[in-house]
mmCIF file of C-alpha atoms in Angstrom:
data_model
loop_
_atom_site.group_PDB
_atom_site.id
_atom_site.type_symbol
_atom_site.label_atom_id
_atom_site.label_comp_id
_atom_site.label_asym_id
_atom_site.label_seq_id
_atom_site.Cartn_x
_atom_site.Cartn_y
_atom_site.Cartn_z
ATOM 1 C CA MET A 1 8.318 -80.878 99.683
ATOM 2 C CA SER A 2 6.256 -80.282 96.575
ATOM 3 C CA PHE A 3 7.993 -79.976 93.227
ATOM 4 C CA ARG A 4 5.116 -78.050 91.661
ATOM 5 C CA PRO A 5 6.529 -74.544 92.330
ATOM 6 C CA PHE A 6 9.916 -75.632 91.012
ATOM 7 C CA VAL A 7 8.391 -76.975 87.795
ATOM 8 C CA ILE A 8 6.396 -73.784 87.286
ATOM 9 C CA VAL A 9 9.412 -71.534 87.755
ATOM 10 C CA ALA A 10 11.604 -73.732 85.543
ATOM 11 C CA ALA A 11 9.040 -73.748 82.728
ATOM 12 C CA LEU A 12 8.584 -69.993 82.853
ATOM 13 C CA CYS A 13 12.319 -69.314 82.958
ATOM 14 C CA ALA A 14 12.963 -71.689 80.079
ATOM 15 C CA GLY A 15 10.316 -69.996 77.993
ATOM 16 C CA LEU A 16 11.507 -66.516 78.743
ATOM 17 C CA SER A 17 15.179 -67.319 78.318
ATOM 18 C CA ALA A 18 14.495 -68.281 74.703
ATOM 19 C CA CYS A 19 13.361 -64.833 73.583
ATOM 20 C CA GLY A 20 13.385 -65.381 69.839
ATOM 21 C CA ALA A 21 14.923 -63.360 67.052
ATOM 22 C CA THR A 22 11.747 -61.794 65.666
ATOM 23 C CA THR A 23 8.707 -60.184 67.242
ATOM 24 C CA GLY A 24 6.575 -63.163 66.219
ATOM 25 C CA GLU A 25 8.958 -65.645 67.819
ATOM 26 C CA GLN A 26 9.096 -63.553 70.988
ATOM 27 C CA ALA A 27 5.300 -63.477 71.237
ATOM 28 C CA LEU A 28 5.008 -67.196 70.495
ATOM 29 C CA LEU A 29 7.617 -68.259 73.028
ATOM 30 C CA GLY A 30 6.293 -65.949 75.741
ATOM 31 C CA GLY A 31 2.730 -67.043 75.057
ATOM 32 C CA GLY A 32 3.714 -70.691 75.218
ATOM 33 C CA ALA A 33 5.475 -70.210 78.528
ATOM 34 C CA GLY A 34 2.481 -68.322 79.892
ATOM 35 C CA ALA A 35 0.003 -70.965 78.730
ATOM 36 C CA ILE A 36 2.039 -73.796 80.227
ATOM 37 C CA GLY A 37 2.483 -71.947 83.506
ATOM 38 C CA GLY A 38 -1.212 -71.118 83.642
ATOM 39 C CA ALA A 39 -2.227 -74.692 82.934
ATOM 40 C CA ILE A 40 0.101 -76.006 85.630
ATOM 41 C CA VAL A 41 -1.272 -73.730 88.338
ATOM 42 C CA GLY A 42 -4.875 -74.117 87.229
ATOM 43 C CA ALA A 43 -5.316 -70.589 85.848
ATOM 44 C CA ASN A 44 -6.904 -69.687 82.536
ATOM 45 C CA PRO A 45 -4.251 -70.695 79.967
ATOM 46 C CA VAL A 46 -5.549 -68.230 77.365
ATOM 47 C CA ALA A 47 -5.219 -65.278 79.743
ATOM 48 C CA THR A 48 -1.797 -66.386 80.933
ATOM 49 C CA ALA A 49 -0.673 -66.932 77.318
ATOM 50 C CA ILE A 50 -1.642 -63.352 76.488
ATOM 51 C CA ALA A 51 0.176 -62.091 79.579
ATOM 52 C CA GLY A 52 3.244 -64.211 78.769
ATOM 53 C CA ALA A 53 3.388 -62.987 75.169
ATOM 54 C CA GLY A 54 3.119 -59.357 76.239
ATOM 55 C CA THR A 55 5.654 -59.766 79.001
ATOM 56 C CA ASN A 56 8.192 -61.441 76.728
ATOM 57 C CA LEU A 57 7.751 -58.771 74.058
ATOM 58 C CA LEU A 58 8.261 -56.056 76.659
ATOM 59 C CA TYR A 59 11.293 -57.796 78.154
ATOM 60 C CA CYS A 60 12.922 -58.211 74.755
ATOM 61 C CA GLU A 61 12.162 -54.598 73.839
ATOM 62 C CA LEU A 62 13.795 -53.340 77.049
ATOM 63 C CA ASN A 63 16.737 -55.781 76.929
ATOM 64 C CA PRO A 64 17.643 -56.254 73.258
ATOM 65 C CA GLY A 65 21.116 -57.577 74.014
ATOM 66 C CA ARG A 66 19.697 -60.556 75.883
ATOM 67 C CA CYS A 67 17.089 -61.563 73.308
ATOM 68 C CA ASN A 68 18.751 -62.625 70.086
#
């Protein structure tokens, strides 16, 4: 069994679980998780960083009680 999918999911969950207290922190943490996930799977890390930052900002906007 390959551990690659497990590592990818763990990295993304760790990045998204640490939402950050400010909008800048949320974008940075989401972007970092996206870039790491993209690099692991061989995708464009810049594109996945942008997607991760946007996704984390959206998640924290929709779930403010879970992101501080």
